[in-house]
Amino acid sequence: MNQKTILGLAAILALTLISIAGFYFFSPKHAVEKPVQTSVDNNASAVQASEVAASEAASNEIPAAEVDGIDVKELTTGSKSQNTSKHEPELLSFEFDQNLKAAETLEYMMAYAELPDFEQKNIRQYQQYVVDKIAKDTGKSSQQIQVLSRGALESEQVGNRYYVYKFKVGKDCEIHMVSTDMDQGDYKVNYNYCSG
């Protein structure tokens, strides 16, 4: 056996062990079978069956399962989304970033028109926040700030979105990248000047 064969077998063994461990640790914890009572007394079993049926009928609410930290009840009833809609997104930071390159950022940006409706809605929402902040900082009106381009960047972080805007503010061209936390809606803005 050469070294590559041994490494291949070791990799297969490791993946097998990881798979088995995954099935073991992520299996339902409460999947314990109850022993069936075998009794000749029909009255006792009829009483037990009626008690079980009555207790199930009395309970209108089915307890929500929690899977990997996600509350299924919140997903089905939308209770968490109602809370986040009441939270006004907060600007956490607004910083000049020399490392933000306009040409590269715009090259990797997914165009606004190619995005789904919910993303377009989010882009418009955060665009208004950024325009209001720029107008406040520069003393210009919102109408004096022109949107040249907008879109989104793919994010490797779950629950995080990056929206990109290219603005014309007076004679200046600025690129703004908004990083949003999709759970709370709070956001950070990095910006730099661009040419053209």
mmCIF file of C-alpha atoms in Angstrom:
data_model
loop_
_atom_site.group_PDB
_atom_site.id
_atom_site.type_symbol
_atom_site.label_atom_id
_atom_site.label_comp_id
_atom_site.label_asym_id
_atom_site.label_seq_id
_atom_site.Cartn_x
_atom_site.Cartn_y
_atom_site.Cartn_z
ATOM 1 C CA MET A 1 0.000 0.000 0.000
ATOM 2 C CA ASN A 2 1.344 3.369 -0.887
ATOM 3 C CA GLN A 3 0.887 6.564 1.084
ATOM 4 C CA LYS A 4 -2.008 7.896 -1.053
ATOM 5 C CA THR A 5 -4.022 4.730 -0.520
ATOM 6 C CA ILE A 6 -3.522 4.892 3.236
ATOM 7 C CA LEU A 7 -4.532 8.567 3.310
ATOM 8 C CA GLY A 8 -7.619 7.808 1.221
ATOM 9 C CA LEU A 9 -8.695 5.013 3.533
ATOM 10 C CA ALA A 10 -8.077 7.209 6.569
ATOM 11 C CA ALA A 11 -10.219 9.961 5.027
ATOM 12 C CA ILE A 12 -13.050 7.517 4.295
ATOM 13 C CA LEU A 13 -12.868 6.175 7.841
ATOM 14 C CA ALA A 14 -12.905 9.697 9.291
ATOM 15 C CA LEU A 15 -15.935 10.715 7.204
ATOM 16 C CA THR A 16 -17.751 7.547 8.223
ATOM 17 C CA LEU A 17 -17.113 8.231 11.907
ATOM 18 C CA ILE A 18 -18.218 11.850 11.538
ATOM 19 C CA SER A 19 -21.430 10.750 9.802
ATOM 20 C CA ILE A 20 -22.210 8.226 12.512
ATOM 21 C CA ALA A 21 -21.493 10.775 15.225
ATOM 22 C CA GLY A 22 -23.758 13.260 13.449
ATOM 23 C CA PHE A 23 -26.633 10.786 13.380
ATOM 24 C CA TYR A 24 -26.063 9.994 17.037
ATOM 25 C CA PHE A 25 -25.835 13.566 18.334
ATOM 26 C CA PHE A 26 -28.555 15.051 16.133
ATOM 27 C CA SER A 27 -31.107 12.280 16.579
ATOM 28 C CA PRO A 28 -34.304 13.178 18.485
ATOM 29 C CA LYS A 29 -33.616 13.082 22.198
ATOM 30 C CA HIS A 30 -37.137 12.064 23.188
ATOM 31 C CA ALA A 31 -37.651 9.211 20.758
ATOM 32 C CA VAL A 32 -37.970 6.654 23.546
ATOM 33 C CA GLU A 33 -40.563 3.980 22.907
ATOM 34 C CA LYS A 34 -43.072 3.403 25.677
ATOM 35 C CA PRO A 35 -43.747 -0.221 26.561
ATOM 36 C CA VAL A 36 -47.229 -1.378 25.596
ATOM 37 C CA GLN A 37 -49.284 -2.642 28.501
ATOM 38 C CA THR A 38 -50.786 -5.997 27.677
ATOM 39 C CA SER A 39 -53.642 -6.516 30.033
ATOM 40 C CA VAL A 40 -56.753 -8.603 29.839
ATOM 41 C CA ASP A 41 -58.773 -5.935 31.675
ATOM 42 C CA ASN A 42 -60.675 -4.129 28.886
ATOM 43 C CA ASN A 43 -62.199 -1.566 31.266
ATOM 44 C CA ALA A 44 -58.785 -0.317 32.415
ATOM 45 C CA SER A 45 -57.486 0.034 28.878
ATOM 46 C CA ALA A 46 -60.679 1.823 27.779
ATOM 47 C CA VAL A 47 -60.309 4.290 30.676
ATOM 48 C CA GLN A 48 -56.657 4.919 29.809
ATOM 49 C CA ALA A 49 -57.511 5.491 26.147
ATOM 50 C CA SER A 50 -60.296 7.928 27.021
ATOM 51 C CA GLU A 51 -57.983 9.812 29.419
ATOM 52 C CA VAL A 52 -55.334 10.152 26.714
ATOM 53 C CA ALA A 53 -57.916 11.343 24.176
ATOM 54 C CA ALA A 54 -59.352 13.846 26.669
ATOM 55 C CA SER A 55 -55.935 15.239 27.548
ATOM 56 C CA GLU A 56 -55.059 15.589 23.854
ATOM 57 C CA ALA A 57 -58.367 17.318 23.120
ATOM 58 C CA ALA A 58 -57.943 19.690 26.085
ATOM 59 C CA SER A 59 -54.566 20.825 24.833
ATOM 60 C CA ASN A 60 -55.236 23.204 21.928
ATOM 61 C CA GLU A 61 -51.630 24.211 21.513
ATOM 62 C CA ILE A 62 -49.059 21.833 20.150
ATOM 63 C CA PRO A 63 -45.668 22.537 21.726
ATOM 64 C CA ALA A 64 -43.223 23.992 19.236
ATOM 65 C CA ALA A 65 -40.140 21.990 18.490
ATOM 66 C CA GLU A 66 -36.772 23.625 18.513
ATOM 67 C CA VAL A 67 -34.439 22.488 15.763
ATOM 68 C CA ASP A 68 -30.828 23.635 15.813
ATOM 69 C CA GLY A 69 -31.749 26.783 17.745
ATOM 70 C CA ILE A 70 -34.611 27.724 15.405
ATOM 71 C CA ASP A 71 -37.995 27.906 17.072
ATOM 72 C CA VAL A 72 -40.491 26.292 14.707
ATOM 73 C CA LYS A 73 -43.363 28.144 16.382
ATOM 74 C CA GLU A 74 -41.737 31.479 15.564
ATOM 75 C CA LEU A 75 -41.344 30.372 11.958
ATOM 76 C CA THR A 76 -44.965 29.293 11.592
ATOM 77 C CA THR A 77 -46.627 32.116 13.522
ATOM 78 C CA GLY A 78 -44.213 34.855 12.520
ATOM 79 C CA SER A 79 -43.919 36.171 16.091
ATOM 80 C CA LYS A 80 -40.221 37.008 15.707
ATOM 81 C CA SER A 81 -40.740 38.880 12.438
ATOM 82 C CA GLN A 82 -43.380 41.037 14.113
ATOM 83 C CA ASN A 83 -40.861 42.109 16.743
ATOM 84 C CA THR A 84 -38.185 43.006 14.202
ATOM 85 C CA SER A 85 -40.597 45.073 12.115
ATOM 86 C CA LYS A 86 -41.171 47.359 15.123
ATOM 87 C CA HIS A 87 -37.430 47.920 15.604
ATOM 88 C CA GLU A 88 -36.164 50.977 13.749
ATOM 89 C CA PRO A 89 -32.798 50.115 12.154
ATOM 90 C CA GLU A 90 -29.952 51.854 13.958
ATOM 91 C CA LEU A 91 -26.823 53.245 12.314
ATOM 92 C CA LEU A 92 -23.931 51.616 14.176
ATOM 93 C CA SER A 93 -21.080 53.316 12.279
ATOM 94 C CA PHE A 94 -20.456 55.561 9.265
ATOM 95 C CA GLU A 95 -16.755 55.430 8.383
ATOM 96 C CA PHE A 96 -14.412 56.454 5.583
ATOM 97 C CA ASP A 97 -12.631 53.354 4.247
ATOM 98 C CA GLN A 98 -9.627 53.761 1.939
ATOM 99 C CA ASN A 99 -9.640 50.018 1.227
ATOM 100 C CA LEU A 100 -13.099 50.176 -0.354
ATOM 101 C CA LYS A 101 -12.398 50.266 -4.086
ATOM 102 C CA ALA A 102 -15.270 51.487 -6.250
ATOM 103 C CA ALA A 103 -14.351 49.659 -9.463
ATOM 104 C CA GLU A 104 -13.811 46.279 -7.767
ATOM 105 C CA THR A 105 -16.903 46.602 -5.587
ATOM 106 C CA LEU A 106 -19.144 47.519 -8.509
ATOM 107 C CA GLU A 107 -17.665 44.696 -10.595
ATOM 108 C CA TYR A 108 -18.702 42.033 -8.062
ATOM 109 C CA MET A 109 -22.048 43.657 -7.251
ATOM 110 C CA MET A 110 -25.279 41.957 -8.284
ATOM 111 C CA ALA A 111 -27.344 44.542 -10.138
ATOM 112 C CA TYR A 112 -30.496 45.877 -8.493
ATOM 113 C CA ALA A 113 -32.740 44.769 -11.382
ATOM 114 C CA GLU A 114 -31.535 41.144 -11.081
ATOM 115 C CA LEU A 115 -32.411 40.838 -7.385
ATOM 116 C CA PRO A 116 -35.669 39.475 -5.931
ATOM 117 C CA ASP A 117 -38.368 41.934 -4.821
ATOM 118 C CA PHE A 118 -37.632 41.640 -1.087
ATOM 119 C CA GLU A 119 -33.952 42.497 -1.681
ATOM 120 C CA GLN A 120 -34.927 45.464 -3.855
ATOM 121 C CA LYS A 121 -37.200 46.673 -1.058
ATOM 122 C CA ASN A 122 -34.346 46.385 1.459
ATOM 123 C CA ILE A 123 -31.957 48.194 -0.894
ATOM 124 C CA ARG A 124 -34.429 51.078 -1.277
ATOM 125 C CA GLN A 125 -34.962 51.226 2.490
ATOM 126 C CA TYR A 126 -31.259 51.409 3.372
ATOM 127 C CA GLN A 127 -30.619 53.749 0.434
ATOM 128 C CA GLN A 128 -32.993 56.243 2.040
ATOM 129 C CA TYR A 129 -31.175 55.943 5.379
ATOM 130 C CA VAL A 130 -27.793 56.559 3.712
ATOM 131 C CA VAL A 131 -29.074 59.466 1.609
ATOM 132 C CA ASP A 132 -30.568 61.083 4.725
ATOM 133 C CA LYS A 133 -27.243 60.688 6.566
ATOM 134 C CA ILE A 134 -25.241 62.149 3.646
ATOM 135 C CA ALA A 135 -27.693 65.057 3.343
ATOM 136 C CA LYS A 136 -27.435 65.746 7.066
ATOM 137 C CA ASP A 137 -23.607 65.612 7.047
ATOM 138 C CA THR A 138 -23.105 67.705 3.886
ATOM 139 C CA GLY A 139 -25.921 70.188 4.363
ATOM 140 C CA LYS A 140 -27.372 69.251 0.972
ATOM 141 C CA SER A 141 -30.957 68.232 0.337
ATOM 142 C CA SER A 142 -31.814 64.621 -0.479
ATOM 143 C CA GLN A 143 -32.744 65.699 -4.012
ATOM 144 C CA GLN A 144 -29.160 66.890 -4.625
ATOM 145 C CA ILE A 145 -27.831 63.361 -4.070
ATOM 146 C CA GLN A 146 -28.092 61.258 -7.214
ATOM 147 C CA VAL A 147 -28.000 57.447 -7.220
ATOM 148 C CA LEU A 148 -25.758 56.295 -10.064
ATOM 149 C CA SER A 149 -25.811 52.572 -9.304
ATOM 150 C CA ARG A 150 -27.017 50.196 -6.588
ATOM 151 C CA GLY A 151 -27.038 46.494 -5.859
ATOM 152 C CA ALA A 152 -25.924 43.799 -3.429
ATOM 153 C CA LEU A 153 -22.843 41.731 -2.701
ATOM 154 C CA GLU A 154 -22.973 38.087 -1.708
ATOM 155 C CA SER A 155 -22.128 37.466 1.921
ATOM 156 C CA GLU A 156 -20.582 34.369 3.456
ATOM 157 C CA GLN A 157 -22.006 35.304 6.847
ATOM 158 C CA VAL A 158 -25.490 34.006 7.565
ATOM 159 C CA GLY A 159 -27.906 36.793 8.458
ATOM 160 C CA ASN A 160 -25.726 39.520 6.996
ATOM 161 C CA ARG A 161 -26.287 41.461 3.780
ATOM 162 C CA TYR A 162 -24.124 43.957 1.918
ATOM 163 C CA TYR A 163 -25.780 46.663 -0.160
ATOM 164 C CA VAL A 164 -23.712 48.857 -2.470
ATOM 165 C CA TYR A 165 -24.561 52.359 -3.657
ATOM 166 C CA LYS A 166 -22.737 54.681 -6.015
ATOM 167 C CA PHE A 167 -23.822 58.282 -5.390
ATOM 168 C CA LYS A 168 -23.084 61.609 -6.990
ATOM 169 C CA VAL A 169 -22.931 64.164 -4.185
ATOM 170 C CA GLY A 170 -22.398 67.574 -5.740
ATOM 171 C CA LYS A 171 -19.269 67.130 -7.864
ATOM 172 C CA ASP A 172 -18.025 64.118 -5.894
ATOM 173 C CA CYS A 173 -18.612 60.464 -6.704
ATOM 174 C CA GLU A 174 -18.890 58.238 -3.622
ATOM 175 C CA ILE A 175 -19.206 54.486 -3.170
ATOM 176 C CA HIS A 176 -21.053 53.316 -0.037
ATOM 177 C CA MET A 177 -21.224 49.761 1.266
ATOM 178 C CA VAL A 178 -23.926 49.062 3.846
ATOM 179 C CA SER A 179 -23.536 45.984 6.037
ATOM 180 C CA THR A 180 -26.862 44.978 7.572
ATOM 181 C CA ASP A 181 -27.755 42.614 10.372
ATOM 182 C CA MET A 182 -30.909 40.931 9.068
ATOM 183 C CA ASP A 183 -32.090 39.929 12.562
ATOM 184 C CA GLN A 184 -32.218 43.431 14.034
ATOM 185 C CA GLY A 185 -31.943 45.554 10.889
ATOM 186 C CA ASP A 186 -29.053 47.580 12.326
ATOM 187 C CA TYR A 187 -26.415 48.635 9.828
ATOM 188 C CA LYS A 188 -22.869 49.936 9.313
ATOM 189 C CA VAL A 189 -21.727 52.092 6.408
ATOM 190 C CA ASN A 190 -18.254 52.264 4.861
ATOM 191 C CA TYR A 191 -17.604 54.734 2.076
ATOM 192 C CA ASN A 192 -14.870 56.020 -0.220
ATOM 193 C CA TYR A 193 -14.565 58.399 -3.132
ATOM 194 C CA CYS A 194 -14.538 57.036 -6.649
ATOM 195 C CA SER A 195 -13.410 58.424 -9.960
ATOM 196 C CA GLY A 196 -15.992 59.251 -12.604
#
